mmCIF file of C-alpha atoms and ligand atoms in Angstrom:
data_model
loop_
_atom_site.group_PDB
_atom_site.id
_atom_site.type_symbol
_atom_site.label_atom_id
_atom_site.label_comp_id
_atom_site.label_asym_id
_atom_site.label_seq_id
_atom_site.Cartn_x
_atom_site.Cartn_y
_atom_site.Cartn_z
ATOM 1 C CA UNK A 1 70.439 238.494 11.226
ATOM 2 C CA UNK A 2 70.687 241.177 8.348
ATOM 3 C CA UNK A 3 71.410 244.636 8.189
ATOM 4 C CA UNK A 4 71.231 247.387 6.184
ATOM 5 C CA UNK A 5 70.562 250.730 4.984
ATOM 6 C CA UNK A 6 68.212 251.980 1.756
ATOM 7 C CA UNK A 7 70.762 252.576 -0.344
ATOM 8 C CA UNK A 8 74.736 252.274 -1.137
ATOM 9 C CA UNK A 9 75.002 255.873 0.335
ATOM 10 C CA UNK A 10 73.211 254.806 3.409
ATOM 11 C CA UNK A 11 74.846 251.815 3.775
ATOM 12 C CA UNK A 12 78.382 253.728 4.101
ATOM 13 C CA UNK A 13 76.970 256.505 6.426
ATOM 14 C CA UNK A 14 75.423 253.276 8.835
ATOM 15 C CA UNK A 15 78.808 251.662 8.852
ATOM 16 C CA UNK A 16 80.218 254.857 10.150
ATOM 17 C CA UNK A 17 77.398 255.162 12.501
ATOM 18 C CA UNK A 18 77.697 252.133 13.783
ATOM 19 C CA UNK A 19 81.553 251.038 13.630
ATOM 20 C CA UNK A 20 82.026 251.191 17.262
ATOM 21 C CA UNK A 21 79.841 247.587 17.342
ATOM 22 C CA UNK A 22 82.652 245.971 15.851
ATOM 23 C CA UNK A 23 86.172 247.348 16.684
ATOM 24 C CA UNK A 24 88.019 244.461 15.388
ATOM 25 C CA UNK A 25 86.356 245.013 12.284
ATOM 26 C CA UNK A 26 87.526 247.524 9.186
ATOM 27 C CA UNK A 27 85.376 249.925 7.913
ATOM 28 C CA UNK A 28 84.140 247.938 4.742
ATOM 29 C CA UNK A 29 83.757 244.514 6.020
ATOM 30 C CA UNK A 30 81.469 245.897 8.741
ATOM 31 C CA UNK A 31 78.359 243.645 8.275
ATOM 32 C CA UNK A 32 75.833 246.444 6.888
ATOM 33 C CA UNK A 33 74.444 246.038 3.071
ATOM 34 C CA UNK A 34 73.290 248.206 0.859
ATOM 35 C CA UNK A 35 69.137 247.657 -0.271
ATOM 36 C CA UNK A 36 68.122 250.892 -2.274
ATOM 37 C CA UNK A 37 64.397 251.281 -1.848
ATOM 38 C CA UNK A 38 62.376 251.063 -4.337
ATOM 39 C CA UNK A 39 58.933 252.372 -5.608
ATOM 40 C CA UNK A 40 56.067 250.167 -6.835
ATOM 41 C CA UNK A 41 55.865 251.594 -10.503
ATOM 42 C CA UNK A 42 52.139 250.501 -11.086
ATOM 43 C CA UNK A 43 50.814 252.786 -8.117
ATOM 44 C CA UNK A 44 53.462 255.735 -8.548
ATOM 45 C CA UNK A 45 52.665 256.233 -12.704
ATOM 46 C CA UNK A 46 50.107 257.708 -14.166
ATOM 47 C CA UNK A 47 47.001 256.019 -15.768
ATOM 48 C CA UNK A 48 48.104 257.811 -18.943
ATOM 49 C CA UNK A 49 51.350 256.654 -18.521
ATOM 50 C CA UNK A 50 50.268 253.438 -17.855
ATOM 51 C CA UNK A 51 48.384 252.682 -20.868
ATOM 52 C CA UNK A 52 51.426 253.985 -23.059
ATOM 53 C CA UNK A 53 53.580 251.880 -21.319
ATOM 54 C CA UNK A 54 51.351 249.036 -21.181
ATOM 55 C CA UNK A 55 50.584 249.119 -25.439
ATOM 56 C CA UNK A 56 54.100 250.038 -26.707
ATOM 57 C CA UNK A 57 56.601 248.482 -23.634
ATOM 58 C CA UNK A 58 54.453 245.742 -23.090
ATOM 59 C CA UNK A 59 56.850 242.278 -23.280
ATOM 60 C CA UNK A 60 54.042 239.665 -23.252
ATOM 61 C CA UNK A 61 50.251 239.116 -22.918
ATOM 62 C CA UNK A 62 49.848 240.797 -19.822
ATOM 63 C CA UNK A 63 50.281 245.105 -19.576
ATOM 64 C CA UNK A 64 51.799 245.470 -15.934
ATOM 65 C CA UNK A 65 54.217 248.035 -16.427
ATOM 66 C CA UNK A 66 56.333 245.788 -13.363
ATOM 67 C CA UNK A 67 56.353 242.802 -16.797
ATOM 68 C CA UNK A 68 57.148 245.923 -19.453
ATOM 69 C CA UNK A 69 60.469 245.882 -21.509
ATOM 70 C CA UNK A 70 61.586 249.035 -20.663
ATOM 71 C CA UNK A 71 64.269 248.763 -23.575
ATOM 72 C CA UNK A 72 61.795 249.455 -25.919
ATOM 73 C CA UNK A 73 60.744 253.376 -24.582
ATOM 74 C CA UNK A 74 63.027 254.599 -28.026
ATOM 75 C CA UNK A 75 59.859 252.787 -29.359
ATOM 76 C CA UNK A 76 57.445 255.545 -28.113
ATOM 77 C CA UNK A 77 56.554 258.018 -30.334
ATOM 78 C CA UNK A 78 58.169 261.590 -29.144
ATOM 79 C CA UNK A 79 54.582 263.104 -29.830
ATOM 80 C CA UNK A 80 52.555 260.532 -27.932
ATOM 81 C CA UNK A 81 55.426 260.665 -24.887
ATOM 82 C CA UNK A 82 54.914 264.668 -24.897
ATOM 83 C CA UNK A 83 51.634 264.639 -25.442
ATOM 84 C CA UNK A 84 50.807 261.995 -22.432
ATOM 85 C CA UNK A 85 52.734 264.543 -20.416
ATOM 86 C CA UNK A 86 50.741 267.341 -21.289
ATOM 87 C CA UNK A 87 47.635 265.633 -20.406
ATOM 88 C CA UNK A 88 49.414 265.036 -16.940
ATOM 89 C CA UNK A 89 50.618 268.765 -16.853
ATOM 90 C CA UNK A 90 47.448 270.140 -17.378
ATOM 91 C CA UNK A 91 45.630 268.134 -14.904
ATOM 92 C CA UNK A 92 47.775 269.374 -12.243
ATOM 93 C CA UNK A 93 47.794 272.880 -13.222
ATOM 94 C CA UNK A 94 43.550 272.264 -13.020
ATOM 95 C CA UNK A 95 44.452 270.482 -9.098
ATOM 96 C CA UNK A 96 46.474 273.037 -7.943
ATOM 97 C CA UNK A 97 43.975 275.502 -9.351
ATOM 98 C CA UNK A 98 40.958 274.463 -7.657
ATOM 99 C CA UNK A 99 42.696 274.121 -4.585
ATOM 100 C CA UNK A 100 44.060 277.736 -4.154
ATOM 101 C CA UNK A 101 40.582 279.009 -4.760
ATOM 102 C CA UNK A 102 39.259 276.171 -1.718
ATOM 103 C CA UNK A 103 42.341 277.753 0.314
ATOM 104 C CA UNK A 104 41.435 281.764 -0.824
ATOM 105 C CA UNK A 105 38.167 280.909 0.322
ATOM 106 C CA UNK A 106 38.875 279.292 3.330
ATOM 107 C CA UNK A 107 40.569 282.432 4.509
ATOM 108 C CA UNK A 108 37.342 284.499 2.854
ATOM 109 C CA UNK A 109 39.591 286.630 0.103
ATOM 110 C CA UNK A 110 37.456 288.885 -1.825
ATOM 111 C CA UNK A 111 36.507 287.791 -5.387
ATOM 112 C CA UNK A 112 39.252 289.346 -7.346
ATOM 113 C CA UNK A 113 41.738 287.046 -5.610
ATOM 114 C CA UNK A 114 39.578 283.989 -5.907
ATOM 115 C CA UNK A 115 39.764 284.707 -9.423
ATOM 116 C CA UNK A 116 43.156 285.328 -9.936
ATOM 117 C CA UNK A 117 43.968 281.860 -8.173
ATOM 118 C CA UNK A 118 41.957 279.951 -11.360
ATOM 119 C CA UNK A 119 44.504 281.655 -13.504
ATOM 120 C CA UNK A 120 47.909 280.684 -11.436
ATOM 121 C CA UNK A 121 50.681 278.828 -13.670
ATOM 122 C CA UNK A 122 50.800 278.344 -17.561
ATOM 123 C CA UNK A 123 51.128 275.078 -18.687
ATOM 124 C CA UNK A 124 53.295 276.255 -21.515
ATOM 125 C CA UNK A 125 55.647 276.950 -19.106
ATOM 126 C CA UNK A 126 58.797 274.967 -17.914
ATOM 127 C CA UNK A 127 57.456 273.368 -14.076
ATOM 128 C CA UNK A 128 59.414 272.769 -11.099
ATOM 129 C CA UNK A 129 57.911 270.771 -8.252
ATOM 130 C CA UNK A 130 59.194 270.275 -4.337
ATOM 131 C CA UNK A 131 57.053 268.282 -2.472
ATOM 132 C CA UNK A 132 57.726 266.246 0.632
ATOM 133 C CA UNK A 133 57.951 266.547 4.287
ATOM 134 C CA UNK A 134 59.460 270.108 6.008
ATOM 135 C CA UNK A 135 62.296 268.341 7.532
ATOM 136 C CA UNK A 136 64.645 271.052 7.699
ATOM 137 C CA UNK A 137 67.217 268.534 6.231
ATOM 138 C CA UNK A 138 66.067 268.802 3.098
ATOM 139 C CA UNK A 139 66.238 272.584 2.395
ATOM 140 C CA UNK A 140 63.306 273.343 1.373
ATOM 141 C CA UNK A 141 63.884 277.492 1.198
ATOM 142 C CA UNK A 142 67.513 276.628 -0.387
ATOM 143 C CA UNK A 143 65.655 278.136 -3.359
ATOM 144 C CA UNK A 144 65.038 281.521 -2.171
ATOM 145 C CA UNK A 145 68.925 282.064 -1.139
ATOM 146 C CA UNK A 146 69.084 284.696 -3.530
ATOM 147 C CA UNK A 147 65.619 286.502 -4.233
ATOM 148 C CA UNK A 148 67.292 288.441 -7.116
ATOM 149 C CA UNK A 149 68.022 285.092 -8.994
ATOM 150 C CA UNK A 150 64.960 283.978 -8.324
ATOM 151 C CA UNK A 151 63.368 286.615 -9.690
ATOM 152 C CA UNK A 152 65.468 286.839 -13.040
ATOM 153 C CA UNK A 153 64.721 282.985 -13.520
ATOM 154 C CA UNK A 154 60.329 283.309 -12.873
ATOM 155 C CA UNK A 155 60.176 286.311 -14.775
ATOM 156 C CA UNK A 156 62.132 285.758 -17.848
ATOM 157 C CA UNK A 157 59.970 286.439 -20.199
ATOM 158 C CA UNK A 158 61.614 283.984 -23.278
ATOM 159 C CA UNK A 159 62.560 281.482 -20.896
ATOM 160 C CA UNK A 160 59.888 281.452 -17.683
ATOM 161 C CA UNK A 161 60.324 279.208 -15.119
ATOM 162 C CA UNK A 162 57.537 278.639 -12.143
ATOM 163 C CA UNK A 163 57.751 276.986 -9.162
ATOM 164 C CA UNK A 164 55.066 274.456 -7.181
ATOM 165 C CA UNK A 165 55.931 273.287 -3.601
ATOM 166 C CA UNK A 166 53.997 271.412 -1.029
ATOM 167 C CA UNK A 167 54.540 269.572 2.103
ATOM 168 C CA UNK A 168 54.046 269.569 5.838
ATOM 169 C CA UNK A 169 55.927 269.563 9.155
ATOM 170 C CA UNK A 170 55.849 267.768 12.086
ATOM 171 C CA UNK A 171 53.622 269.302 14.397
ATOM 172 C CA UNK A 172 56.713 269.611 16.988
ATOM 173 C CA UNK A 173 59.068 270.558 14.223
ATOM 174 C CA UNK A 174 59.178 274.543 14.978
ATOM 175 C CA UNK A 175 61.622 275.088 12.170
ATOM 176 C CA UNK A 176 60.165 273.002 9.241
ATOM 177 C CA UNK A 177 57.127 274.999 10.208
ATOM 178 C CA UNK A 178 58.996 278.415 9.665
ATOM 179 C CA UNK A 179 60.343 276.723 5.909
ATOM 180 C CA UNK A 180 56.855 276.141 5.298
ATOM 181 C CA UNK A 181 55.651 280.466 6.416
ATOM 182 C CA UNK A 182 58.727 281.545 4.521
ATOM 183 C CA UNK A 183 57.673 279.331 1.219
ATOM 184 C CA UNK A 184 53.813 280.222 1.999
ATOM 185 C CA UNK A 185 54.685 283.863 2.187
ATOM 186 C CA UNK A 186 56.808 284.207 -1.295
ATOM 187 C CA UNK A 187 54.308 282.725 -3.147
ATOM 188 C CA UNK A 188 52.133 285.690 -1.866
ATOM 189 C CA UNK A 189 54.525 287.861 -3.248
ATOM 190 C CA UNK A 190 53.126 290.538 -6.104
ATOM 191 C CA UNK A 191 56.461 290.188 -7.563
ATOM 192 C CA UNK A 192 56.638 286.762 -8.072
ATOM 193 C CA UNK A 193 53.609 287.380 -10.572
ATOM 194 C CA UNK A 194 52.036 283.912 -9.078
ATOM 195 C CA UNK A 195 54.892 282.042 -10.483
ATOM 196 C CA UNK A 196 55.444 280.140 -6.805
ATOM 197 C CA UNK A 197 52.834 278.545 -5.752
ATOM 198 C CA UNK A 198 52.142 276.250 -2.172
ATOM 199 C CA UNK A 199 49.905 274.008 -2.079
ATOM 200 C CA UNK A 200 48.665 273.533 1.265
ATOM 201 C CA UNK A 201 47.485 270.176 2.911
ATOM 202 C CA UNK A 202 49.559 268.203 1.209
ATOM 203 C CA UNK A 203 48.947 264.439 1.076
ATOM 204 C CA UNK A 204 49.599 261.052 -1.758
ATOM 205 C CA UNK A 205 47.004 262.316 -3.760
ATOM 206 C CA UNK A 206 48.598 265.776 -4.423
ATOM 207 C CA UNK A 207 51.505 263.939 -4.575
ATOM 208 C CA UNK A 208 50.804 261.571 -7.032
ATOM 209 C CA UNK A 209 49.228 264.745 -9.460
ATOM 210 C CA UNK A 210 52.889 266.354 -8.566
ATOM 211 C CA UNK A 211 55.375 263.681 -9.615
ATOM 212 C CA UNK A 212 52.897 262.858 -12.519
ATOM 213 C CA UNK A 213 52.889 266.176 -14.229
ATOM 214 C CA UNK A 214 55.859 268.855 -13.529
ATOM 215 C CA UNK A 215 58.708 268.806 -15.404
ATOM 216 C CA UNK A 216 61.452 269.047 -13.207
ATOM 217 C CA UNK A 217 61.811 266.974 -9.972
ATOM 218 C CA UNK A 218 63.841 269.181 -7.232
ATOM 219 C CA UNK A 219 65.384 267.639 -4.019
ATOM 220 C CA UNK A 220 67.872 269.692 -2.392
ATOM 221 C CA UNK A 221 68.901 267.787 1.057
ATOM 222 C CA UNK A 222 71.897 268.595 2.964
ATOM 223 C CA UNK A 223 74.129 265.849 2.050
ATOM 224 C CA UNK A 224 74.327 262.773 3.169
ATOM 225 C CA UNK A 225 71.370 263.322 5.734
ATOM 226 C CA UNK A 226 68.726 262.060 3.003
ATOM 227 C CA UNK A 227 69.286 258.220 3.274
ATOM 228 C CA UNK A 228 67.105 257.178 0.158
ATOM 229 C CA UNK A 229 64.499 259.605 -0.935
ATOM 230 C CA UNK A 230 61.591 257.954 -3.587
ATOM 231 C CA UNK A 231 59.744 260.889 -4.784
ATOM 232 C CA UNK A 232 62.205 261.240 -7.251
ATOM 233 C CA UNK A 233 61.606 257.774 -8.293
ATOM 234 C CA UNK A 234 58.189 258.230 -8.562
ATOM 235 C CA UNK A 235 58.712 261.052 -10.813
ATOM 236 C CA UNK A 236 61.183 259.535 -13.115
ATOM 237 C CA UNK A 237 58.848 256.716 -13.924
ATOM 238 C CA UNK A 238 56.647 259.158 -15.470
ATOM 239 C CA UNK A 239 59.385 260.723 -17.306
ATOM 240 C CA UNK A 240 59.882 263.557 -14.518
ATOM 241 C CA UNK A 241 63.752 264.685 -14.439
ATOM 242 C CA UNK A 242 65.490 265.046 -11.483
ATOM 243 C CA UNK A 243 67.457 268.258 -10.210
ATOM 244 C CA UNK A 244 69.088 266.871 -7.121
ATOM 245 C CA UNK A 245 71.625 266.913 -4.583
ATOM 246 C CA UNK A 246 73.892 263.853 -4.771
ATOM 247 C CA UNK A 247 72.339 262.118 -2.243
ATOM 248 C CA UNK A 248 70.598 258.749 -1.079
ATOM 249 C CA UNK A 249 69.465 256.802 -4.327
ATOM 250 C CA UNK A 250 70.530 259.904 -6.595
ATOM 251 C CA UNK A 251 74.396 258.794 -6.450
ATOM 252 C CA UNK A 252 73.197 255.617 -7.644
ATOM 253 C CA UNK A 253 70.663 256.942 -10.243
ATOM 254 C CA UNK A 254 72.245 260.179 -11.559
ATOM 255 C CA UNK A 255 74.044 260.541 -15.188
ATOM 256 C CA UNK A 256 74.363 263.411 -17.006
ATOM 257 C CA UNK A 257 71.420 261.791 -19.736
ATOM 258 C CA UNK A 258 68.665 261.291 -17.624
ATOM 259 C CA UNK A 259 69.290 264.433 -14.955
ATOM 260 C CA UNK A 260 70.941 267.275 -13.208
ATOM 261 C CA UNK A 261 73.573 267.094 -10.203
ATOM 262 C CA UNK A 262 73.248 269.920 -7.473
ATOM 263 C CA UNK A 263 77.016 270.488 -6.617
ATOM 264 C CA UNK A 264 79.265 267.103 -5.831
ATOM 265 C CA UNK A 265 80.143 265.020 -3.732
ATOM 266 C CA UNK A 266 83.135 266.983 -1.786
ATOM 267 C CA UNK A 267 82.605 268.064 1.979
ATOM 268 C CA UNK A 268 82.562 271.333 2.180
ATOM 269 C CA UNK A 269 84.096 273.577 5.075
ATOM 270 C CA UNK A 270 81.042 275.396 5.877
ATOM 271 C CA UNK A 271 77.305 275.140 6.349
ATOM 272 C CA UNK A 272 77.793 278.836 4.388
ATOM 273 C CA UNK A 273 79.769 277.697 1.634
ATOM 274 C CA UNK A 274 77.364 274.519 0.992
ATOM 275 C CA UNK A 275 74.208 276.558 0.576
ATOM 276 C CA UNK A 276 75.820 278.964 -1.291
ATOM 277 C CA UNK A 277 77.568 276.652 -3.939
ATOM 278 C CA UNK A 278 74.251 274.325 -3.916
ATOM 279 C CA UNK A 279 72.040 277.608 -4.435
ATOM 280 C CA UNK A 280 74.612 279.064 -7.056
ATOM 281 C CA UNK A 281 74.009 275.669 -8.944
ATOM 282 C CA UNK A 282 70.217 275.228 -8.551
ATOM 283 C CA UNK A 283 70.170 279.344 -10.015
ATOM 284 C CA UNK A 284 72.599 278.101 -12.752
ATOM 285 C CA UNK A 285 71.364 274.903 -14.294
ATOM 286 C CA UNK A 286 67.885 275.832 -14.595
ATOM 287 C CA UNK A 287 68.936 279.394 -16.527
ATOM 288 C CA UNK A 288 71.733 277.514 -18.385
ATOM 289 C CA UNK A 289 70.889 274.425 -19.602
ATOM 290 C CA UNK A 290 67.610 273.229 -18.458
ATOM 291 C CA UNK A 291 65.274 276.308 -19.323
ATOM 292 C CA UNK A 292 66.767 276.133 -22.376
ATOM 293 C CA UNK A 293 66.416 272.453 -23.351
ATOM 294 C CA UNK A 294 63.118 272.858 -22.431
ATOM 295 C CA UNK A 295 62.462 276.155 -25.058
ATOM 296 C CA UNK A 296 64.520 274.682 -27.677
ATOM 297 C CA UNK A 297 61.092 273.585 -30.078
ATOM 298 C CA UNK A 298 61.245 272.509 -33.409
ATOM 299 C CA UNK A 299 58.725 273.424 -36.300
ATOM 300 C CA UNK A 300 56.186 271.089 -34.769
ATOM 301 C CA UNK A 301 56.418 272.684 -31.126
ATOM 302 C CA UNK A 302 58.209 269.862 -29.497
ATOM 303 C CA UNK A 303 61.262 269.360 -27.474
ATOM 304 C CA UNK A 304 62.827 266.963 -29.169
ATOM 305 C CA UNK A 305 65.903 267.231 -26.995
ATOM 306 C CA UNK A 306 64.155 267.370 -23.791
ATOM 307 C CA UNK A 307 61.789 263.698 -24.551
ATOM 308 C CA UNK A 308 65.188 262.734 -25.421
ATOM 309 C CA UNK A 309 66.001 263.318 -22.077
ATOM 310 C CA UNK A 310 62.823 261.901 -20.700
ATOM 311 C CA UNK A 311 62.878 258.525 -22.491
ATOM 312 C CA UNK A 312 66.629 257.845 -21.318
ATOM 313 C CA UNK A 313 65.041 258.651 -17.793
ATOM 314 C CA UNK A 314 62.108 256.525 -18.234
ATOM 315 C CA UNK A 315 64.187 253.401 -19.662
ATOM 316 C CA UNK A 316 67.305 253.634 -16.890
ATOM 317 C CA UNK A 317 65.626 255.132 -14.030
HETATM 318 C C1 PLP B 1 57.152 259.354 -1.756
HETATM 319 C C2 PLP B 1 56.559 260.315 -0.809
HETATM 320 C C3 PLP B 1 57.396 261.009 0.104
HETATM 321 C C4 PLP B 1 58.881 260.823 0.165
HETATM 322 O O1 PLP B 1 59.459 261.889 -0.525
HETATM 323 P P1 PLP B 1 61.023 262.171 -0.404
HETATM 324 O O2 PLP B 1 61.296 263.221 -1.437
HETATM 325 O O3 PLP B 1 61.710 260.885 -0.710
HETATM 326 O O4 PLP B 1 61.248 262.664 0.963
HETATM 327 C C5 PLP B 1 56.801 261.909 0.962
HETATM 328 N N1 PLP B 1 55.455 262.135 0.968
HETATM 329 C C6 PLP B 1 54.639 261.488 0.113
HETATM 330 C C7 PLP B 1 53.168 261.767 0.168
HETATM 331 C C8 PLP B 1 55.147 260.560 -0.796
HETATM 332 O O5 PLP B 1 54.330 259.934 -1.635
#
């Protein structure tokens, strides 16, 4: 008796998919809504995050962040907000540490590598995470378009940006399983100096330690194919910014004060041309503005810019 897709994009794209039900009909008055999913906060945030949230946010007697009044995050202290992150950060640097010496010794490396793998990623250092399922869709090698950029942005050495990615393919998907070699390999790379790192058997748990404590939240699917998308959700409530492709709930979520656009929202006239352009942009933002938003420190060491950021993310998002 209702229909509809998970979010305003979606909604358009169905009605287009699905016009030929009702020829009589004009495009708009085609009888498919709009319902952008949603996350459940409480199970998607931190338990650092939630006690924050639950003390300074909270509107009444009981601390479910569902009840907070999210109007008063420019209540939060900008130490307490970075420093809850940090906690967060730090935890998943220890998670994805333990777990590349489980997968070195899985595969029986010698000792020097098992030791190098406790030492991967600095939590000093600006964090991007991809995590998800290798649906080719969403592009998960769009990153490694240009291994000269790449390069240049990991091993700046004011400025140092590292990557974390994780995720599996179907078993029958042939190409999301190449996406996942091509990531796998890279991060083997000497040259990357351990600054890309896969996480193998991904699952909610790794997940959850992902959205809770990167800084950056990358999605990069080939518009309009991604018809929601909640990681990014899930990372926004924990004061995670987005990087993403204008797509599925990110139309809907985006402004320039809580996160960064990939590209727009015009069709382009080749497959060749999109990647480019969205690669060109992914290279550009993080050099030009958010690498250095995220080194710009006062006398006391934080980012007051960047928690700016985070707490307009946290309160619209
Ligand atoms: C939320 C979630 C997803 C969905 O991620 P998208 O970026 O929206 O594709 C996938 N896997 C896990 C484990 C999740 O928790």
């Amino acid at each position: 008796a209702f229909l509809n897709g998970v979010s305003l994009l979606h909604r358009d794209v169905s009605r287009d998919m699905w016009c030929k039900l009702w020829p009589q009909l004009p495009r708009y008055e085609i009888p498919i809504e709009g319902v952008t999913n949603g996350v459940h906060t409480s199970s998607w945030i931190s338990h650092e995050h939630h006690q924050l949230y639950s003390r300074v946010l909270s509107g009444g007697s009981n601390g479910i962040p569902d009840s907070c009044d999210f109007a008063k995050v420019a209540d939060i202290d900008d130490k307490e907000l970075w420093d809850t992150h940090m906690v967060r950060k730090n935890k998943l640097v220890s998670l994805v540490r333990d777990r590349l010496r489980r997968q070195h010794q899985r595969l029986g490396s010698d000792r020097t590598v098992l030791e190098e793998a406790g030492k991967v990623l600095n939590p000093e250092y600006l964090t991007i995470g991809f995590a998800r399922r290798f649906a080719t869709y969403k592009r998960a090698t769009l990153f490694m378009r240009d291994l000269e950029r790449l390069l240049e942005l990991v091993t700046d050495e004011k400025i140092p940006v590292q990557f974390v990615f994780a995720g599996k393919a179907h078993q029958a998907d042939a190409h999301g399983k190449e996406f996942i070699k091509q990531v796998a390999r890279l991060s083997m790379d000497k040259r990357f100096k351990n600054r890309i790192i896969f996480v193998e058997d991904y699952n909610m748990n790794v997940a959850r330690y992902l959205v809770q404590g990167v800084d950056v939240w990358l999605n990069n699917p080939i518009r309009p194919l991604e018809a929601s998308g909640t990681s990014g959700m899930k990372a926004a409530a924990n004061g995670v910014m987005n990087l993403s492709v204008l797509d599925g709930w990110w139309v809907e979520g985006y402004s320039p004060e809580v996160g960064w656009a990939i590209g727009g929202v015009e069709p382009y006239n080749t497959e060749e041309e999109r990647d480019y352009v969205e690669a060109e942009s992914i290279y550009n933002l993080i050099r030009k503005v958010i690498a250095p938003l995220y080194y710009d420190r006062g006398a006391d060491g934080l980012p007051r810019g960047w928690i700016k950021m985070m707490k307009a993310c946290v309160q619209k998002l």
